[in-house]
Amino acid sequence: MIAVRDLTFAYPHGGFALNIPTLTVDAGERVGVIGPSGTGKTTLLNLVAGLVQANIGQITVAGHDLSALDEASRRRFRATHVGFIFQNFALVDYLTAFENILYPYRVGLGLRLDAEARDRAHALAKACGVAHRLKSHPQALSGGEQQRVAICRALVTQPQLILADEATGNLDPETKEAILDLLFARASEMGATVLAVTHDHDLLPRFDRVIDFATLRQPT
Ligand code: ADP
Ligand code: MG
């Protein structure tokens, strides 16, 4: 599902550079990534999602060589293959929770917003415990509720790859477990791969494999 080889990335105006010699994630695998903040975990997820592009090296996701795709093609790839749960949720302020869950259909080329998609949005909201908040806007939701809405949005398109950046960070311990159960159950149903950055060491035993980011990254 993911194959990274000799990847180098640097932000245009920043001093930070990331070098990943190799990373392979199999289809259906659930991989957790741990590591101190500021070391490039979010940057790696952004690279895998095609939100940013590597300067050097190769990154292939679901058979697509992301280094060879222009921005429009990467956007299309992302819409049809990737569900991304952002560290800061990245919900759209002027949309309701329900509209936020269906947001991928507003921007996603090749995605059709039909009755099935709406039904999936409702079912996910119910399973995530936010069905009663669907008419609210993000600013009226608690942090945990925003997080659940962000999780629903990442799952609604039934992506092959789920990228989660601290997806359970704002939840209490019991809810964390429940949300991760839900995420994994949906991933299993869809045969999806999960790559999740987490600081929750309690949750690590649930992953098939845990990668320490320090061992993945080559010091620059
Ligand atoms: P982590 O997720 O492990 O905390 P990040 O990938 O968010 O780390 O950030 C890694 C480094 O890149 C940090 O030093 C951060 O300040 C820097 N960085 C993140 N985004 C940008 C950006 N858009 N431009 C320049 N530097 C950035
Ligand atoms: Mg981060």
Tab-separated table of N, CA and C in Angstrom, residues 17-164:
chain	number	residue	atom	x	y	z
A	17	ALA	N	14.375	19.429	7.388
A	17	ALA	CA	14.459	18.465	6.279
A	17	ALA	C	14.206	17.066	6.822
A	18	LEU	N	13.515	16.278	6.029
A	18	LEU	CA	13.172	14.918	6.432
A	18	LEU	C	13.755	13.940	5.420
A	19	ASN	N	14.399	12.911	5.954
A	19	ASN	CA	14.960	11.891	5.069
A	19	ASN	C	14.511	10.524	5.565
A	20	ILE	N	13.780	9.797	4.713
A	20	ILE	CA	13.297	8.462	5.077
A	20	ILE	C	13.909	7.461	4.088
A	21	PRO	N	14.879	6.663	4.518
A	21	PRO	CA	15.499	5.704	3.593
A	21	PRO	C	14.503	4.680	3.051
A	22	THR	N	13.695	4.118	3.957
A	22	THR	CA	12.731	3.124	3.483
A	22	THR	C	11.559	2.977	4.457
A	23	LEU	N	10.384	2.805	3.871
A	23	LEU	CA	9.184	2.508	4.663
A	23	LEU	C	8.238	1.722	3.767
A	24	THR	N	7.809	0.580	4.267
A	24	THR	CA	6.855	-0.231	3.514
A	24	THR	C	5.692	-0.581	4.434
A	25	VAL	N	4.490	-0.358	3.958
A	25	VAL	CA	3.296	-0.760	4.708
A	25	VAL	C	2.436	-1.620	3.781
A	26	ASP	N	2.081	-2.800	4.243
A	26	ASP	CA	1.289	-3.727	3.429
A	26	ASP	C	-0.189	-3.346	3.453
A	27	ALA	N	-0.903	-3.770	2.434
A	27	ALA	CA	-2.344	-3.539	2.382
A	27	ALA	C	-3.003	-4.239	3.563
A	28	GLY	N	-3.873	-3.543	4.244
A	28	GLY	CA	-4.599	-4.110	5.366
A	28	GLY	C	-3.872	-4.020	6.699
A	29	GLU	N	-2.611	-3.607	6.658
A	29	GLU	CA	-1.838	-3.501	7.901
A	29	GLU	C	-2.314	-2.298	8.722
A	30	ARG	N	-2.146	-2.403	10.033
A	30	ARG	CA	-2.447	-1.274	10.916
A	30	ARG	C	-1.158	-0.911	11.617
A	31	VAL	N	-0.613	0.202	11.225
A	31	VAL	CA	0.707	0.583	11.712
A	31	VAL	C	0.601	1.845	12.562
A	32	GLY	N	1.186	1.778	13.743
A	32	GLY	CA	1.249	2.943	14.625
A	32	GLY	C	2.633	3.568	14.527
A	33	VAL	N	2.677	4.901	14.586
A	33	VAL	CA	3.961	5.606	14.555
A	33	VAL	C	4.064	6.462	15.811
A	34	ILE	N	5.173	6.270	16.525
A	34	ILE	CA	5.397	7.071	17.729
A	34	ILE	C	6.682	7.877	17.577
A	35	GLY	N	6.792	8.916	18.372
A	35	GLY	CA	8.009	9.706	18.310
A	35	GLY	C	7.775	11.113	18.832
A	36	PRO	N	8.849	11.792	19.260
A	36	PRO	CA	8.706	13.118	19.835
A	36	PRO	C	8.159	14.133	18.832
A	37	SER	N	7.542	15.191	19.350
A	37	SER	CA	6.960	16.184	18.448
A	37	SER	C	8.061	16.995	17.771
A	38	GLY	N	7.725	17.503	16.605
A	38	GLY	CA	8.655	18.322	15.837
A	38	GLY	C	9.655	17.523	15.027
A	39	THR	N	9.481	16.207	14.951
A	39	THR	CA	10.470	15.385	14.242
A	39	THR	C	10.027	15.035	12.812
A	40	GLY	N	8.789	15.350	12.451
A	40	GLY	CA	8.383	15.167	11.055
A	40	GLY	C	7.308	14.120	10.825
A	41	LYS	N	6.591	13.715	11.864
A	41	LYS	CA	5.557	12.679	11.693
A	41	LYS	C	4.399	13.191	10.836
A	42	THR	N	3.947	14.387	11.136
A	42	THR	CA	2.870	14.981	10.342
A	42	THR	C	3.336	15.208	8.905
A	43	THR	N	4.576	15.640	8.762
A	43	THR	CA	5.140	15.849	7.419
A	43	THR	C	5.110	14.546	6.627
A	44	LEU	N	5.449	13.440	7.272
A	44	LEU	CA	5.414	12.144	6.582
A	44	LEU	C	3.991	11.808	6.122
A	45	LEU	N	3.008	12.000	7.004
A	45	LEU	CA	1.618	11.719	6.614
A	45	LEU	C	1.208	12.612	5.438
A	46	ASN	N	1.633	13.876	5.470
A	46	ASN	CA	1.321	14.795	4.366
A	46	ASN	C	1.940	14.320	3.056
A	47	LEU	N	3.130	13.757	3.137
A	47	LEU	CA	3.790	13.218	1.939
A	47	LEU	C	3.030	12.009	1.410
A	48	VAL	N	2.617	11.129	2.318
A	48	VAL	CA	1.906	9.906	1.915
A	48	VAL	C	0.538	10.266	1.313
A	49	ALA	N	-0.066	11.340	1.824
A	49	ALA	CA	-1.373	11.775	1.299
A	49	ALA	C	-1.234	12.595	0.029
A	50	GLY	N	-0.013	12.939	-0.339
A	50	GLY	CA	0.192	13.766	-1.526
A	50	GLY	C	-0.151	15.229	-1.300
A	51	LEU	N	-0.218	15.636	-0.038
A	51	LEU	CA	-0.475	17.055	0.260
A	51	LEU	C	0.762	17.891	-0.013
A	52	VAL	N	1.920	17.294	0.198
A	52	VAL	CA	3.183	17.915	-0.192
A	52	VAL	C	3.967	16.875	-0.996
A	53	GLN	N	4.925	17.363	-1.752
A	53	GLN	CA	5.638	16.463	-2.659
A	53	GLN	C	7.114	16.392	-2.295
A	54	ALA	N	7.660	15.177	-2.375
A	54	ALA	CA	9.076	14.968	-2.041
A	54	ALA	C	9.974	15.686	-3.036
A	55	ASN	N	11.133	16.135	-2.555
A	55	ASN	CA	12.116	16.756	-3.430
A	55	ASN	C	12.895	15.688	-4.190
A	56	ILE	N	13.238	14.635	-3.459
A	56	ILE	CA	14.031	13.548	-4.027
A	56	ILE	C	13.421	12.236	-3.539
A	57	GLY	N	13.555	11.188	-4.349
A	57	GLY	CA	13.148	9.866	-3.901
A	57	GLY	C	11.778	9.481	-4.405
A	58	GLN	N	11.354	8.298	-4.014
A	58	GLN	CA	10.129	7.751	-4.553
A	58	GLN	C	9.129	7.436	-3.451
A	59	ILE	N	7.885	7.726	-3.737
A	59	ILE	CA	6.820	7.371	-2.802
A	59	ILE	C	5.622	6.871	-3.611
A	60	THR	N	5.343	5.601	-3.400
A	60	THR	CA	4.249	4.970	-4.134
A	60	THR	C	3.165	4.596	-3.135
A	61	VAL	N	1.938	5.013	-3.426
A	61	VAL	CA	0.813	4.721	-2.543
A	61	VAL	C	-0.306	4.110	-3.381
A	62	ALA	N	-0.752	2.925	-2.995
A	62	ALA	CA	-1.799	2.197	-3.730
A	62	ALA	C	-1.486	2.137	-5.224
A	63	GLY	N	-0.216	1.935	-5.541
A	63	GLY	CA	0.193	1.784	-6.934
A	63	GLY	C	0.409	3.094	-7.685
A	64	HIS	N	0.204	4.233	-7.012
A	64	HIS	CA	0.399	5.535	-7.661
A	64	HIS	C	1.739	6.129	-7.236
A	65	ASP	N	2.557	6.453	-8.203
A	65	ASP	CA	3.838	7.095	-7.922
A	65	ASP	C	3.579	8.588	-7.716
A	66	LEU	N	3.543	8.990	-6.448
A	66	LEU	CA	3.131	10.362	-6.132
A	66	LEU	C	4.129	11.398	-6.631
A	67	SER	N	5.395	10.990	-6.749
A	67	SER	CA	6.403	11.964	-7.214
A	67	SER	C	6.199	12.317	-8.689
A	68	ALA	N	5.415	11.490	-9.390
A	68	ALA	CA	5.197	11.747	-10.829
A	68	ALA	C	3.873	12.475	-11.086
A	69	LEU	N	3.096	12.729	-10.039
A	69	LEU	CA	1.772	13.335	-10.234
A	69	LEU	C	1.802	14.843	-9.975
A	70	ASP	N	1.085	15.601	-10.788
A	70	ASP	CA	0.953	17.036	-10.506
A	70	ASP	C	-0.092	17.233	-9.410
A	71	GLU	N	-0.262	18.485	-9.009
A	71	GLU	CA	-1.106	18.751	-7.846
A	71	GLU	C	-2.557	18.311	-8.062
A	72	ALA	N	-3.092	18.556	-9.240
A	72	ALA	CA	-4.487	18.188	-9.529
A	72	ALA	C	-4.657	16.670	-9.479
A	73	SER	N	-3.681	15.940	-9.999
A	73	SER	CA	-3.762	14.477	-9.975
A	73	SER	C	-3.623	13.950	-8.553
A	74	ARG	N	-2.769	14.608	-7.772
A	74	ARG	CA	-2.624	14.176	-6.376
A	74	ARG	C	-3.912	14.441	-5.596
A	75	ARG	N	-4.587	15.538	-5.925
A	75	ARG	CA	-5.851	15.850	-5.237
A	75	ARG	C	-6.893	14.778	-5.560
A	76	ARG	N	-6.923	14.385	-6.824
A	76	ARG	CA	-7.866	13.342	-7.244
A	76	ARG	C	-7.515	12.015	-6.574
A	77	PHE	N	-6.218	11.699	-6.555
A	77	PHE	CA	-5.749	10.488	-5.883
A	77	PHE	C	-6.193	10.495	-4.420
A	78	ARG	N	-5.992	11.635	-3.755
A	78	ARG	CA	-6.304	11.735	-2.332
A	78	ARG	C	-7.802	11.534	-2.091
A	79	ALA	N	-8.612	12.182	-2.909
A	79	ALA	CA	-10.066	12.103	-2.737
A	79	ALA	C	-10.570	10.668	-2.877
A	80	THR	N	-9.961	9.909	-3.763
A	80	THR	CA	-10.483	8.576	-4.049
A	80	THR	C	-9.792	7.460	-3.262
A	81	HIS	N	-8.640	7.740	-2.636
A	81	HIS	CA	-7.905	6.678	-1.955
A	81	HIS	C	-7.650	6.894	-0.461
A	82	VAL	N	-7.639	8.166	-0.036
A	82	VAL	CA	-7.126	8.451	1.306
A	82	VAL	C	-8.183	9.093	2.200
A	83	GLY	N	-8.273	8.620	3.426
A	83	GLY	CA	-9.040	9.299	4.466
A	83	GLY	C	-8.044	9.850	5.461
A	84	PHE	N	-8.072	11.164	5.679
A	84	PHE	CA	-7.047	11.801	6.512
A	84	PHE	C	-7.712	12.407	7.741
A	85	ILE	N	-7.260	11.995	8.915
A	85	ILE	CA	-7.728	12.621	10.149
A	85	ILE	C	-6.598	13.540	10.612
A	86	PHE	N	-6.835	14.844	10.476
A	86	PHE	CA	-5.783	15.819	10.757
A	86	PHE	C	-5.632	16.042	12.260
A	87	GLN	N	-4.404	16.411	12.631
A	87	GLN	CA	-4.082	16.657	14.039
A	87	GLN	C	-4.976	17.755	14.631
A	88	ASN	N	-5.271	18.780	13.822
A	88	ASN	CA	-6.106	19.887	14.325
A	88	ASN	C	-7.532	19.799	13.769
A	89	PHE	N	-7.935	18.614	13.330
A	89	PHE	CA	-9.260	18.291	12.760
A	89	PHE	C	-9.504	18.906	11.390
A	90	ALA	N	-9.147	20.219	11.249
A	90	ALA	CA	-9.349	20.927	9.979
A	90	ALA	C	-10.796	20.850	9.503
A	91	LEU	N	-11.721	21.107	10.422
A	91	LEU	CA	-13.135	21.181	10.013
A	91	LEU	C	-13.401	22.565	9.414
A	92	VAL	N	-14.415	22.636	8.562
A	92	VAL	CA	-14.732	23.898	7.904
A	92	VAL	C	-15.775	24.639	8.746
A	93	ASP	N	-15.397	25.828	9.222
A	93	ASP	CA	-16.199	26.580	10.199
A	93	ASP	C	-17.625	26.861	9.751
A	94	TYR	N	-17.793	27.202	8.477
A	94	TYR	CA	-19.110	27.658	8.016
A	94	TYR	C	-20.029	26.515	7.599
A	95	LEU	N	-19.545	25.284	7.735
A	95	LEU	CA	-20.382	24.129	7.406
A	95	LEU	C	-20.838	23.429	8.683
A	96	THR	N	-22.018	22.815	8.622
A	96	THR	CA	-22.483	22.031	9.768
A	96	THR	C	-21.648	20.761	9.886
A	97	ALA	N	-21.816	20.062	11.005
A	97	ALA	CA	-21.091	18.806	11.215
A	97	ALA	C	-21.414	17.820	10.086
A	98	PHE	N	-22.696	17.753	9.704
A	98	PHE	CA	-23.096	16.824	8.637
A	98	PHE	C	-22.421	17.203	7.317
A	99	GLU	N	-22.434	18.497	7.008
A	99	GLU	CA	-21.788	18.963	5.769
A	99	GLU	C	-20.280	18.718	5.821
A	100	ASN	N	-19.707	18.850	7.020
A	100	ASN	CA	-18.276	18.567	7.164
A	100	ASN	C	-17.973	17.097	6.881
A	101	ILE	N	-18.836	16.219	7.375
A	101	ILE	CA	-18.609	14.785	7.137
A	101	ILE	C	-18.642	14.498	5.634
A	102	LEU	N	-19.533	15.187	4.927
A	102	LEU	CA	-19.654	14.955	3.482
A	102	LEU	C	-18.737	15.860	2.653
A	103	TYR	N	-17.862	16.578	3.330
A	103	TYR	CA	-16.984	17.529	2.633
A	103	TYR	C	-16.184	16.909	1.484
A	104	PRO	N	-15.670	15.663	1.643
A	104	PRO	CA	-14.893	15.089	0.529
A	104	PRO	C	-15.668	15.086	-0.781
A	105	TYR	N	-16.986	15.043	-0.715
A	105	TYR	CA	-17.787	15.005	-1.941
A	105	TYR	C	-17.915	16.377	-2.587
A	106	ARG	N	-17.635	17.433	-1.819
A	106	ARG	CA	-17.655	18.788	-2.391
A	106	ARG	C	-16.417	19.026	-3.228
A	107	VAL	N	-15.308	18.454	-2.781
A	107	VAL	CA	-14.028	18.749	-3.444
A	107	VAL	C	-13.508	17.587	-4.270
A	108	GLY	N	-14.045	16.384	-3.969
A	108	GLY	CA	-13.452	15.207	-4.574
A	108	GLY	C	-13.923	14.947	-5.982
A	109	LEU	N	-13.020	15.113	-6.924
A	109	LEU	CA	-13.330	14.749	-8.297
A	109	LEU	C	-13.480	13.237	-8.324
A	110	GLY	N	-14.487	12.787	-9.015
A	110	GLY	CA	-14.665	11.347	-9.123
A	110	GLY	C	-15.478	10.758	-7.977
A	111	LEU	N	-15.938	11.586	-7.050
A	111	LEU	CA	-16.796	11.091	-5.968
A	111	LEU	C	-18.206	11.625	-6.178
A	112	ARG	N	-19.188	10.747	-6.029
A	112	ARG	CA	-20.569	11.154	-6.253
A	112	ARG	C	-21.341	11.135	-4.944
A	113	LEU	N	-21.911	12.273	-4.626
A	113	LEU	CA	-22.704	12.368	-3.403
A	113	LEU	C	-24.108	11.835	-3.695
A	114	ASP	N	-24.322	10.573	-3.325
A	114	ASP	CA	-25.632	9.964	-3.565
A	114	ASP	C	-26.265	9.579	-2.225
A	115	ALA	N	-27.415	8.933	-2.298
A	115	ALA	CA	-28.138	8.565	-1.077
A	115	ALA	C	-27.308	7.621	-0.206
A	116	GLU	N	-26.534	6.765	-0.840
A	116	GLU	CA	-25.692	5.833	-0.080
A	116	GLU	C	-24.647	6.564	0.739
A	117	ALA	N	-24.038	7.578	0.136
A	117	ALA	CA	-23.021	8.360	0.850
A	117	ALA	C	-23.662	9.056	2.056
A	118	ARG	N	-24.856	9.611	1.842
A	118	ARG	CA	-25.555	10.277	2.953
A	118	ARG	C	-25.916	9.273	4.047
A	119	ASP	N	-26.347	8.095	3.654
A	119	ASP	CA	-26.667	7.053	4.631
A	119	ASP	C	-25.421	6.664	5.420
A	120	ARG	N	-24.292	6.541	4.710
A	120	ARG	CA	-23.033	6.201	5.383
A	120	ARG	C	-22.652	7.290	6.382
A	121	ALA	N	-22.851	8.549	5.987
A	121	ALA	CA	-22.527	9.664	6.878
A	121	ALA	C	-23.356	9.570	8.162
A	122	HIS	N	-24.658	9.279	8.000
A	122	HIS	CA	-25.527	9.143	9.172
A	122	HIS	C	-25.108	7.967	10.042
A	123	ALA	N	-24.807	6.838	9.411
A	123	ALA	CA	-24.426	5.637	10.163
A	123	ALA	C	-23.116	5.859	10.921
A	124	LEU	N	-22.166	6.517	10.269
A	124	LEU	CA	-20.884	6.790	10.929
A	124	LEU	C	-21.068	7.745	12.104
A	125	ALA	N	-21.879	8.784	11.886
A	125	ALA	CA	-22.130	9.756	12.952
A	125	ALA	C	-22.758	9.066	14.161
A	126	LYS	N	-23.656	8.137	13.887
A	126	LYS	CA	-24.307	7.391	14.965
A	126	LYS	C	-23.267	6.546	15.704
A	127	ALA	N	-22.475	5.822	14.943
A	127	ALA	CA	-21.469	4.944	15.547
A	127	ALA	C	-20.432	5.746	16.341
A	128	CYS	N	-20.164	6.966	15.908
A	128	CYS	CA	-19.164	7.801	16.587
A	128	CYS	C	-19.775	8.671	17.686
A	129	GLY	N	-21.091	8.560	17.884
A	129	GLY	CA	-21.745	9.293	18.973
A	129	GLY	C	-21.935	10.776	18.701
A	130	VAL	N	-22.047	11.168	17.431
A	130	VAL	CA	-22.297	12.574	17.129
A	130	VAL	C	-23.566	12.786	16.291
A	131	ALA	N	-24.415	11.755	16.255
A	131	ALA	CA	-25.630	11.843	15.435
A	131	ALA	C	-26.521	13.007	15.877
A	132	HIS	N	-26.483	13.347	17.161
A	132	HIS	CA	-27.346	14.417	17.679
A	132	HIS	C	-26.726	15.803	17.454
A	133	ARG	N	-25.522	15.867	16.881
A	133	ARG	CA	-24.824	17.141	16.712
A	133	ARG	C	-24.687	17.543	15.250
A	134	LEU	N	-25.375	16.841	14.380
A	134	LEU	CA	-25.106	17.008	12.948
A	134	LEU	C	-25.479	18.380	12.386
A	135	LYS	N	-26.400	19.084	13.074
A	135	LYS	CA	-26.800	20.407	12.565
A	135	LYS	C	-25.929	21.521	13.131
A	136	SER	N	-25.049	21.154	14.073
A	136	SER	CA	-24.197	22.173	14.704
A	136	SER	C	-22.979	22.491	13.848
A	137	HIS	N	-22.452	23.691	14.060
A	137	HIS	CA	-21.209	24.082	13.399
A	137	HIS	C	-20.037	23.739	14.318
A	138	PRO	N	-18.848	23.582	13.767
A	138	PRO	CA	-17.701	23.135	14.557
A	138	PRO	C	-17.466	23.940	15.840
A	139	GLN	N	-17.658	25.270	15.771
A	139	GLN	CA	-17.361	26.090	16.954
A	139	GLN	C	-18.306	25.796	18.122
A	140	ALA	N	-19.441	25.157	17.830
A	140	ALA	CA	-20.382	24.798	18.894
A	140	ALA	C	-20.119	23.392	19.439
A	141	LEU	N	-19.132	22.717	18.890
A	141	LEU	CA	-18.828	21.341	19.320
A	141	LEU	C	-17.638	21.329	20.274
A	142	SER	N	-17.618	20.352	21.170
A	142	SER	CA	-16.451	20.178	22.034
A	142	SER	C	-15.302	19.623	21.192
A	143	GLY	N	-14.099	19.645	21.765
A	143	GLY	CA	-12.933	19.111	21.045
A	143	GLY	C	-13.133	17.660	20.644
A	144	GLY	N	-13.684	16.882	21.587
A	144	GLY	CA	-13.904	15.470	21.309
A	144	GLY	C	-14.935	15.247	20.204
A	145	GLU	N	-15.969	16.093	20.213
A	145	GLU	CA	-16.995	15.978	19.162
A	145	GLU	C	-16.420	16.355	17.802
A	146	GLN	N	-15.598	17.397	17.778
A	146	GLN	CA	-14.951	17.794	16.511
A	146	GLN	C	-14.093	16.648	15.992
A	147	GLN	N	-13.413	15.998	16.910
A	147	GLN	CA	-12.550	14.890	16.524
A	147	GLN	C	-13.356	13.746	15.910
A	148	ARG	N	-14.510	13.463	16.508
A	148	ARG	CA	-15.366	12.388	15.974
A	148	ARG	C	-15.893	12.731	14.595
A	149	VAL	N	-16.267	14.001	14.421
A	149	VAL	CA	-16.745	14.437	13.100
A	149	VAL	C	-15.611	14.273	12.073
A	150	ALA	N	-14.398	14.627	12.482
A	150	ALA	CA	-13.241	14.495	11.577
A	150	ALA	C	-13.006	13.020	11.214
A	151	ILE	N	-13.243	12.143	12.170
A	151	ILE	CA	-13.080	10.704	11.908
A	151	ILE	C	-14.154	10.221	10.924
A	152	CYS	N	-15.387	10.671	11.136
A	152	CYS	CA	-16.471	10.311	10.201
A	152	CYS	C	-16.135	10.779	8.789
A	153	ARG	N	-15.615	11.983	8.688
A	153	ARG	CA	-15.278	12.541	7.367
A	153	ARG	C	-14.199	11.703	6.672
A	154	ALA	N	-13.255	11.204	7.479
A	154	ALA	CA	-12.169	10.413	6.890
A	154	ALA	C	-12.656	9.049	6.407
A	155	LEU	N	-13.750	8.560	6.993
A	155	LEU	CA	-14.218	7.212	6.661
A	155	LEU	C	-15.325	7.175	5.615
A	156	VAL	N	-15.993	8.311	5.411
A	156	VAL	CA	-17.236	8.300	4.631
A	156	VAL	C	-17.021	7.878	3.168
A	157	THR	N	-15.843	8.134	2.638
A	157	THR	CA	-15.576	7.771	1.236
A	157	THR	C	-15.090	6.339	1.089
A	158	GLN	N	-15.010	5.608	2.205
A	158	GLN	CA	-14.516	4.234	2.225
A	158	GLN	C	-13.129	4.121	1.575
A	159	PRO	N	-12.170	4.875	2.129
A	159	PRO	CA	-10.833	4.919	1.519
A	159	PRO	C	-10.044	3.630	1.746
A	160	GLN	N	-9.106	3.375	0.840
A	160	GLN	CA	-8.211	2.215	0.988
A	160	GLN	C	-7.168	2.461	2.067
A	161	LEU	N	-6.875	3.739	2.289
A	161	LEU	CA	-5.822	4.106	3.230
A	161	LEU	C	-6.341	5.165	4.189
A	162	ILE	N	-6.187	4.883	5.486
A	162	ILE	CA	-6.590	5.859	6.499
A	162	ILE	C	-5.330	6.376	7.181
A	163	LEU	N	-5.132	7.686	7.112
A	163	LEU	CA	-3.997	8.318	7.774
A	163	LEU	C	-4.543	9.080	8.968
A	164	ALA	N	-4.037	8.769	10.136
A	164	ALA	CA	-4.572	9.377	11.349
A	164	ALA	C	-3.451	10.070	12.110
